Short mmCIF file of C-alpha atoms in Angstrom, two decimals:
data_model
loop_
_atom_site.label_atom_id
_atom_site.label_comp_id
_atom_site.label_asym_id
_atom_site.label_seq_id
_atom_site.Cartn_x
_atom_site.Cartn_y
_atom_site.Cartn_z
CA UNK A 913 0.00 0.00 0.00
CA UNK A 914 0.93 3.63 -0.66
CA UNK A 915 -0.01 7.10 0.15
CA UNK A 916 0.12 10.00 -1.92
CA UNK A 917 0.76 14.35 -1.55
CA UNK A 918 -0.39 16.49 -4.01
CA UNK A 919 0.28 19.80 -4.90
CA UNK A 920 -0.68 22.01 -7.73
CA UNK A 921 -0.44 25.43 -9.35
CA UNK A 922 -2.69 26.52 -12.49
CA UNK A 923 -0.05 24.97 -14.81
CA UNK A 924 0.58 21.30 -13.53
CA UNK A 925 -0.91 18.83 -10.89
CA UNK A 926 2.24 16.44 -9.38
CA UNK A 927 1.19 13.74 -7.36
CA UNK A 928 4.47 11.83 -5.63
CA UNK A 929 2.90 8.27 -4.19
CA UNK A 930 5.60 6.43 -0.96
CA UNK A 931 5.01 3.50 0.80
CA UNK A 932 3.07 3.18 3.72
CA UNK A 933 5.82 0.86 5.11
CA UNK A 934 9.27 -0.30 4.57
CA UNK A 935 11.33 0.73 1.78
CA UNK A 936 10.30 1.54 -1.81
CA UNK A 937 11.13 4.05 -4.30
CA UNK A 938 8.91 7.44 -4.17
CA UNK A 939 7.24 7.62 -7.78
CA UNK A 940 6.72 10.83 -9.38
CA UNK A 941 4.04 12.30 -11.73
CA UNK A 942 3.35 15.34 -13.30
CA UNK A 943 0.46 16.25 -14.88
CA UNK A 944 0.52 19.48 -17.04
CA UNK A 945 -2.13 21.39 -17.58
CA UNK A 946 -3.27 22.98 -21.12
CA UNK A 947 -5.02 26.24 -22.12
CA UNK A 948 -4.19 30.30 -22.02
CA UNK A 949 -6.36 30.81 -18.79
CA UNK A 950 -6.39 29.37 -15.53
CA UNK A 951 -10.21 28.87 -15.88
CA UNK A 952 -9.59 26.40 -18.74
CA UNK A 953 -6.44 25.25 -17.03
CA UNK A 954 -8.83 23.83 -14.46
CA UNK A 955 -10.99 22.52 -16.85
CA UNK A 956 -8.38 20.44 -18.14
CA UNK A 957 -7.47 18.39 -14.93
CA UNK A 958 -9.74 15.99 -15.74
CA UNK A 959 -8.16 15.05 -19.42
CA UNK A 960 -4.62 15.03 -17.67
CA UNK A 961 -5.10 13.43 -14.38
CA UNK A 962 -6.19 9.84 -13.96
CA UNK A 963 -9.91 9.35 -13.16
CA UNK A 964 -11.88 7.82 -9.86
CA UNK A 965 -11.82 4.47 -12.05
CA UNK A 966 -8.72 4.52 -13.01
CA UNK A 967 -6.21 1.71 -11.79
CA UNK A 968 -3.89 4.24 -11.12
CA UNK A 969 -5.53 4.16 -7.13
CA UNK A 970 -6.31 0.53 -6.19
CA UNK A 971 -2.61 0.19 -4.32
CA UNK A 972 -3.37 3.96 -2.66
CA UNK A 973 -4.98 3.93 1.03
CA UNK A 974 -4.89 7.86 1.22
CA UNK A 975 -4.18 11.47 -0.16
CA UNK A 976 -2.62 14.36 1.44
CA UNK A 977 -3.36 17.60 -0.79
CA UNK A 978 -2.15 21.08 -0.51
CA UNK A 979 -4.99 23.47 0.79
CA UNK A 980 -3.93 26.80 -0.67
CA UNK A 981 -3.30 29.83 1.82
CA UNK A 982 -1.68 32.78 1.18
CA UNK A 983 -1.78 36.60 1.24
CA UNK A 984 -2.89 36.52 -2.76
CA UNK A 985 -6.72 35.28 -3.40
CA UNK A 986 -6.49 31.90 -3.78
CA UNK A 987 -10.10 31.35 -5.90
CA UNK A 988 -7.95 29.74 -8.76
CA UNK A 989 -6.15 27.21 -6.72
CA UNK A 990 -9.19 26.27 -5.48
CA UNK A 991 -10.93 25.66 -8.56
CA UNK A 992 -8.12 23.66 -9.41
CA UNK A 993 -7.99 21.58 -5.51
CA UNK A 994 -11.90 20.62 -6.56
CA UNK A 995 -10.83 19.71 -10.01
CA UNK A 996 -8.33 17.36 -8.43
CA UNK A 997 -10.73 16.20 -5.95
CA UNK A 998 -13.14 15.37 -8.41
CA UNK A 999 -10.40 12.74 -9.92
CA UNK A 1000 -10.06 10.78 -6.24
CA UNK A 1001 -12.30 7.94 -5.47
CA UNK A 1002 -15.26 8.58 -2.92
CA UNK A 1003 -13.91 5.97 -1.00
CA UNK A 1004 -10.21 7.31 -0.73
CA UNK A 1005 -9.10 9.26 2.77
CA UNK A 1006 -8.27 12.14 1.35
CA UNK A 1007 -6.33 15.05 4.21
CA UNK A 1008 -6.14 18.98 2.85
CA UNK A 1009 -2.91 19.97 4.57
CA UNK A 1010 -2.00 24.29 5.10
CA UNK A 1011 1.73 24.41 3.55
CA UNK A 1012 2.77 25.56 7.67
CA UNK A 1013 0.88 22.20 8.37
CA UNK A 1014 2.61 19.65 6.18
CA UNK A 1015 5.82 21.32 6.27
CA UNK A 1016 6.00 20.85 9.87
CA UNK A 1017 4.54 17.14 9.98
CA UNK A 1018 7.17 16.41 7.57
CA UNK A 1019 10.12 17.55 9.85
CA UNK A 1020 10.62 20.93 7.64
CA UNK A 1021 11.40 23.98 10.01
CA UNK A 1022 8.48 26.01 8.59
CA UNK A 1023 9.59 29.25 9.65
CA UNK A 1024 12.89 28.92 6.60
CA UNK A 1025 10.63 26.72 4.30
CA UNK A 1026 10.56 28.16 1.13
CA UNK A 1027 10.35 26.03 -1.73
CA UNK A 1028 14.17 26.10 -2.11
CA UNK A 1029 14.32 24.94 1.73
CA UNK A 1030 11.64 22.40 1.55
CA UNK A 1031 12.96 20.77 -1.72
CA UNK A 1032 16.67 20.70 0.35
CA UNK A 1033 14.74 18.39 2.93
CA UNK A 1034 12.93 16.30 0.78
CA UNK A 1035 16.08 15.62 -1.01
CA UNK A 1036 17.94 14.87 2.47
CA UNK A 1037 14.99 12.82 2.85
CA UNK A 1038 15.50 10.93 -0.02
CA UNK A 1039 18.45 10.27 0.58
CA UNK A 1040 18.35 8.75 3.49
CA UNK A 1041 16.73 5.91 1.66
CA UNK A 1042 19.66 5.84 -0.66
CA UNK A 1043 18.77 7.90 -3.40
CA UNK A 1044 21.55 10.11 -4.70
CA UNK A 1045 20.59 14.03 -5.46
CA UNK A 1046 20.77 13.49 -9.33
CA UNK A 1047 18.46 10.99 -9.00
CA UNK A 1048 15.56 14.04 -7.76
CA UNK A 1049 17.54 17.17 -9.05
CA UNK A 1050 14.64 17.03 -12.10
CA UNK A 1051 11.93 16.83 -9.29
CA UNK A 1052 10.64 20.69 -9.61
CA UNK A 1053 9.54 22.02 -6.06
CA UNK A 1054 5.97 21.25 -6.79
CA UNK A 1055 7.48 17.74 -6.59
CA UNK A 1056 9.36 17.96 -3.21
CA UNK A 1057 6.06 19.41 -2.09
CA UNK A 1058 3.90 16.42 -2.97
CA UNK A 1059 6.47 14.01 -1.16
CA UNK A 1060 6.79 15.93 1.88
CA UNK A 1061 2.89 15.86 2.46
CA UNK A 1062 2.97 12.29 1.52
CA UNK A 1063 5.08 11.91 4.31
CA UNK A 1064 2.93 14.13 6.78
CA UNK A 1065 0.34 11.39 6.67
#
């Protein structure tokens, strides 16, 4: 069994899955998303992302994704959160995290997590487990995100 973080912006959806126990690789995937406005941006999660039937979730006991917060209005990233929500089985446990919230569940010292800090850890984290840094140094930030709040669960 695995869980899985999420994060998003209006431009891609990346979803990093880890074991719930023992070792295992992390897998990444990123899901980009088409059109000139974030309205249709959202629109498109569905064609991008795979769907509440799709086989992609049977091994996947539960989600952790970003709930946006921030200074900015955050309408957009919500419309994209639902989009994305709308893609997860009914059945699935599914855990919005606050950035301060999975940061800190994930061992990141929130008050110098930025994404350059948090993508530091999650790389530290990785490897721990033996991964070497080349192995993640494609993983963009949205990346290190989704692992860390896979690992806050």
């Amino acid at each position: 069994m695995r869980v899985a973080g999420i994060d998003y912006s209006s431009r891609f959806v990346d979803v990093v899955t880890v074991p719930c126990e023992g070792t295992g690789a992390p897998v990444w995937r990123s899901y980009p998303l088409a059109g000139s406005r974030a309205f249709d941006r959202a629109r498109n999660v569905a064609h991008v992302m795979p769907g509440r039937a799709h086989s992609f979730w049977d091994g996947i006991l539960a989600v952790a994704i970003e709930h946006p917060a921030g200074k900015v209005g955050t309408g957009h990233m919500l419309r994209i959160q639902g989009a994305v929500l709308a893609c997860i089985p009914a059945r699935m446990l599914v855990h919005p995290l606050p950035p301060a919230k999975w940061k800190r569940l994930s061992g990141c010292r929130t008050g110098a997590a930025n994404h350059a800090a948090y993508s530091r850890h999650s790389a530290a984290l990785l490897e721990q487990q033996g991964w070497t840094p080349w192995d993640t140094a494609q993983w963009p930030h949205d990346a290190h995100a989704a692992h860390l709040m896979a690992l806050a669960l």
